[in-house]
XYZ file of C-alpha atoms in Angstrom:
252
model
C 14.075 29.021 36.097
C 11.471 26.219 36.393
C 12.653 22.627 36.185
C 10.800 19.480 35.156
C 10.668 18.469 38.839
C 9.105 21.809 39.793
C 6.644 21.780 36.895
C 5.905 18.278 35.564
C 3.365 19.751 33.126
C 6.250 21.452 31.307
C 7.818 18.110 30.452
C 4.495 16.860 29.084
C 4.041 20.038 27.064
C 7.525 19.821 25.546
C 7.075 16.156 24.729
C 3.710 16.770 23.037
C 5.119 19.792 21.222
C 7.957 17.645 19.860
C 5.470 15.014 18.701
C 3.391 17.685 16.978
C 6.497 18.960 15.196
C 7.315 15.454 13.952
C 3.765 14.959 12.702
C 3.753 18.307 10.895
C 7.152 17.540 9.372
C 5.879 14.164 8.143
C 2.784 15.786 6.631
C 4.889 18.476 4.939
C 7.260 15.913 3.452
C 4.289 13.841 2.333
C 2.833 16.851 0.546
C 6.163 17.538 -1.170
C 6.445 13.908 -2.265
C 2.902 14.052 -3.625
C 3.669 17.219 -5.589
C 6.925 15.909 -7.034
C 5.325 12.562 -7.848
C 2.474 14.252 -9.725
C 4.945 16.268 -11.821
C 7.035 13.183 -12.488
C 4.014 11.105 -13.476
C 2.951 13.772 -15.965
C 6.412 13.744 -17.568
C 6.537 9.943 -17.647
C 3.006 9.533 -18.989
C 3.696 11.493 -22.188
C 6.431 9.193 -23.562
C 4.395 6.154 -22.528
C 1.457 7.403 -24.606
C 3.849 7.952 -27.518
C 5.203 4.407 -27.135
C 1.659 3.056 -27.122
C 0.709 4.919 -30.317
C 3.849 3.722 -32.081
C 3.172 0.168 -30.944
C -0.341 0.334 -32.430
C 1.063 1.602 -35.738
C 3.725 -1.091 -35.721
C 1.168 -3.849 -35.095
C -0.950 -2.581 -37.991
C 2.091 -2.369 -40.300
C 3.372 -5.819 -39.366
C -0.048 -7.329 -39.998
C -0.237 -5.724 -43.439
C 3.246 -6.948 -44.366
C 2.593 -10.473 -43.120
C 5.356 -10.451 -40.530
C 6.109 -13.587 -38.561
C 3.919 -14.538 -35.600
C 6.852 -14.006 -33.226
C 7.455 -10.450 -34.474
C 3.763 -9.568 -34.163
C 3.664 -11.077 -30.675
C 6.612 -8.927 -29.572
C 4.875 -5.794 -30.874
C 1.665 -6.744 -29.044
C 3.672 -7.295 -25.855
C 5.036 -3.750 -26.149
C 1.460 -2.459 -26.402
C 0.343 -4.526 -23.396
C 3.269 -3.372 -21.247
C 2.737 0.290 -22.130
C -0.992 -0.022 -21.333
C -0.091 -1.516 -17.953
C 2.353 1.287 -17.177
C -0.172 3.981 -18.159
C -2.834 2.329 -15.992
C -0.426 2.109 -13.055
C 0.354 5.825 -13.321
C -3.361 6.607 -13.342
C -3.825 4.614 -10.124
C -0.911 6.393 -8.470
C -2.257 9.786 -9.533
C -5.617 8.970 -7.969
C -3.939 7.772 -4.778
C -1.884 10.969 -4.408
C -4.687 13.403 -5.197
C -6.571 15.169 -2.398
C -10.290 14.489 -2.626
C -13.287 14.582 -0.322
C -14.320 11.305 1.257
C -16.438 9.283 -1.147
C -18.446 6.554 0.574
C -19.552 3.825 -1.807
C -19.747 0.068 -2.323
C -16.256 -1.393 -2.721
C -15.182 -4.783 -4.024
C -12.244 -5.470 -1.699
C -10.839 -8.075 -4.081
C -10.561 -5.548 -6.908
C -9.035 -2.974 -4.553
C -6.529 -5.542 -3.321
C -5.497 -6.376 -6.883
C -4.826 -2.672 -7.517
C -2.704 -2.423 -4.366
C -0.871 -5.616 -5.286
C 0.002 -4.332 -8.759
C 1.863 -1.416 -7.198
C 3.452 -3.464 -4.393
C 4.656 -6.076 -6.877
C 7.185 -3.610 -8.300
C 8.856 -3.177 -4.908
C 8.686 -6.901 -4.208
C 10.358 -7.841 -7.483
C 13.118 -5.295 -6.845
C 13.840 -6.977 -3.473
C 13.398 -10.621 -4.557
C 10.234 -10.976 -2.469
C 7.614 -13.541 -3.473
C 4.172 -11.923 -3.191
C 1.226 -14.348 -3.353
C -2.499 -13.621 -3.352
C -5.519 -15.779 -2.608
C -8.550 -13.559 -3.234
C -12.152 -14.736 -2.981
C -14.514 -12.926 -5.387
C -17.499 -10.654 -4.700
C -16.591 -9.469 -1.211
C -18.320 -6.101 -0.925
C -18.183 -3.475 1.821
C -19.091 0.209 2.105
C -16.363 2.788 2.601
C -13.900 5.252 1.104
C -11.687 3.625 -1.519
C -8.667 5.898 -1.087
C -8.681 5.597 2.708
C -8.911 1.815 2.594
C -6.166 1.676 -0.029
C -3.963 3.714 2.300
C -4.696 1.450 5.281
C -4.028 -1.828 3.472
C -0.966 -0.378 1.714
C 0.511 0.541 5.102
C 0.271 -3.075 6.307
C 1.673 -4.439 3.053
C 4.492 -1.875 3.085
C 5.449 -3.006 6.588
C 5.662 -6.586 5.364
C 7.941 -5.543 2.498
C 10.150 -3.550 4.902
C 10.434 -6.583 7.184
C 11.862 -8.656 4.324
C 14.049 -6.084 2.595
C 17.614 -7.374 2.886
C 16.524 -10.342 5.024
C 18.337 -13.669 4.913
C 16.410 -16.796 3.969
C 13.027 -17.012 2.219
C 11.258 -13.746 1.462
C 7.553 -14.451 1.193
C 4.395 -12.428 1.672
C 1.040 -14.168 1.601
C -2.202 -12.196 1.241
C -5.560 -13.913 1.702
C -9.035 -12.384 1.378
C -12.074 -14.457 2.338
C -15.674 -14.080 3.438
C -16.890 -15.260 6.826
C -20.626 -14.757 7.107
C -21.248 -11.056 7.705
C -17.517 -10.326 7.846
C -14.624 -10.065 5.417
C -11.212 -11.184 6.635
C -7.906 -10.048 5.129
C -4.676 -11.726 6.264
C -1.256 -10.298 5.369
C 1.603 -12.503 6.569
C 5.347 -12.302 5.966
C 8.311 -14.590 6.623
C 10.400 -11.956 8.401
C 11.664 -11.782 11.970
C 8.195 -11.283 13.443
C 7.021 -8.978 16.227
C 9.129 -8.397 19.323
C 7.803 -8.285 22.864
C 8.387 -4.524 22.945
C 6.017 -4.079 19.985
C 3.035 -5.359 21.955
C 0.732 -2.535 22.908
C 2.652 0.071 20.894
C 2.170 -0.911 17.247
C -0.673 1.530 16.620
C 0.666 4.433 18.662
C 1.453 7.637 16.803
C 5.193 8.054 16.148
C 6.054 4.542 17.373
C 8.531 2.934 14.996
C 11.464 0.526 15.108
C 12.736 1.526 11.658
C 15.290 4.235 11.033
C 14.028 7.022 8.784
C 10.339 6.303 9.474
C 7.957 8.570 11.374
C 5.732 5.873 12.836
C 2.515 7.141 11.285
C 1.634 4.216 9.003
C 0.036 1.775 11.452
C -1.472 4.549 13.567
C -3.156 5.982 10.473
C -4.163 2.481 9.352
C -5.964 1.761 12.631
C -7.650 5.178 12.607
C -9.009 4.514 9.113
C -10.193 1.036 10.052
C -11.889 2.354 13.193
C -13.806 4.833 11.026
C -14.962 1.926 8.834
C -16.083 -0.209 11.815
C -13.221 -2.564 10.966
C -10.551 -4.073 13.227
C -6.887 -5.043 12.967
C -4.887 -7.488 15.072
C -1.255 -8.539 14.824
C 0.507 -11.716 15.912
C 3.548 -13.791 15.113
C 2.973 -16.329 12.357
C 3.751 -20.008 12.749
C 7.426 -20.600 12.158
C 8.536 -17.028 11.549
C 7.196 -13.662 10.515
C 4.284 -11.440 11.433
C 0.632 -11.778 10.490
C -1.910 -8.958 10.421
C -5.616 -9.760 10.376
C -8.012 -7.082 9.135
C -11.734 -7.675 9.623
C -14.336 -5.630 7.717
C -18.141 -5.538 7.887
C -19.545 -7.220 4.791
C -22.294 -5.705 2.664
C -24.717 -8.517 1.757
C -27.421 -6.366 0.119
């Protein structure tokens, strides 16, 4: 029976085969999550629409009856919150749907606000302060869903780094123009990057977190490469990690 010493190619084959299995398993689970999420969003959206319609009727009735300003304000808040929840579900549905690549002009600031609205839910649940500093009118050309996935992966890593952490839990996101480039910085106040992370962050299946497949940053870099963009990572001053994403800017 051949051994690894007798046939070193066998060891490489088995290792690659195991990696392929892990990738396929991650894709399968991702598909199942997408399917279940779509069904759940459909079920959740219906009562939200009903709440919105009732809120509209209530606002109209309160206005007719001359209700107090406070009562009318509460009813309007219900309408605003339900609108926000319905809009959030629509964004999630678009993110989870499988579509052909659509290359178009993208306002990165608007895209970042959409990503932040979803990330804010997770941050609030983990007592994480998420701050944005977004310059307006920073346009590039690319696929919206792919770029959303890439930026979400970086932001998700920052949230994971702070989940359950002691001390301040802060994430700072800055978007600014620099001539023909657009720079996006995502920094957290976590433990930062270890020496063993250097050179491996963007490798497929490399992860330091239990229960993760190590596809997020690899996929992020692949997407950015396809958009002629770059990503670098370093330790922030004091503590935490900082990722810098650089995109080509559309000035036309």
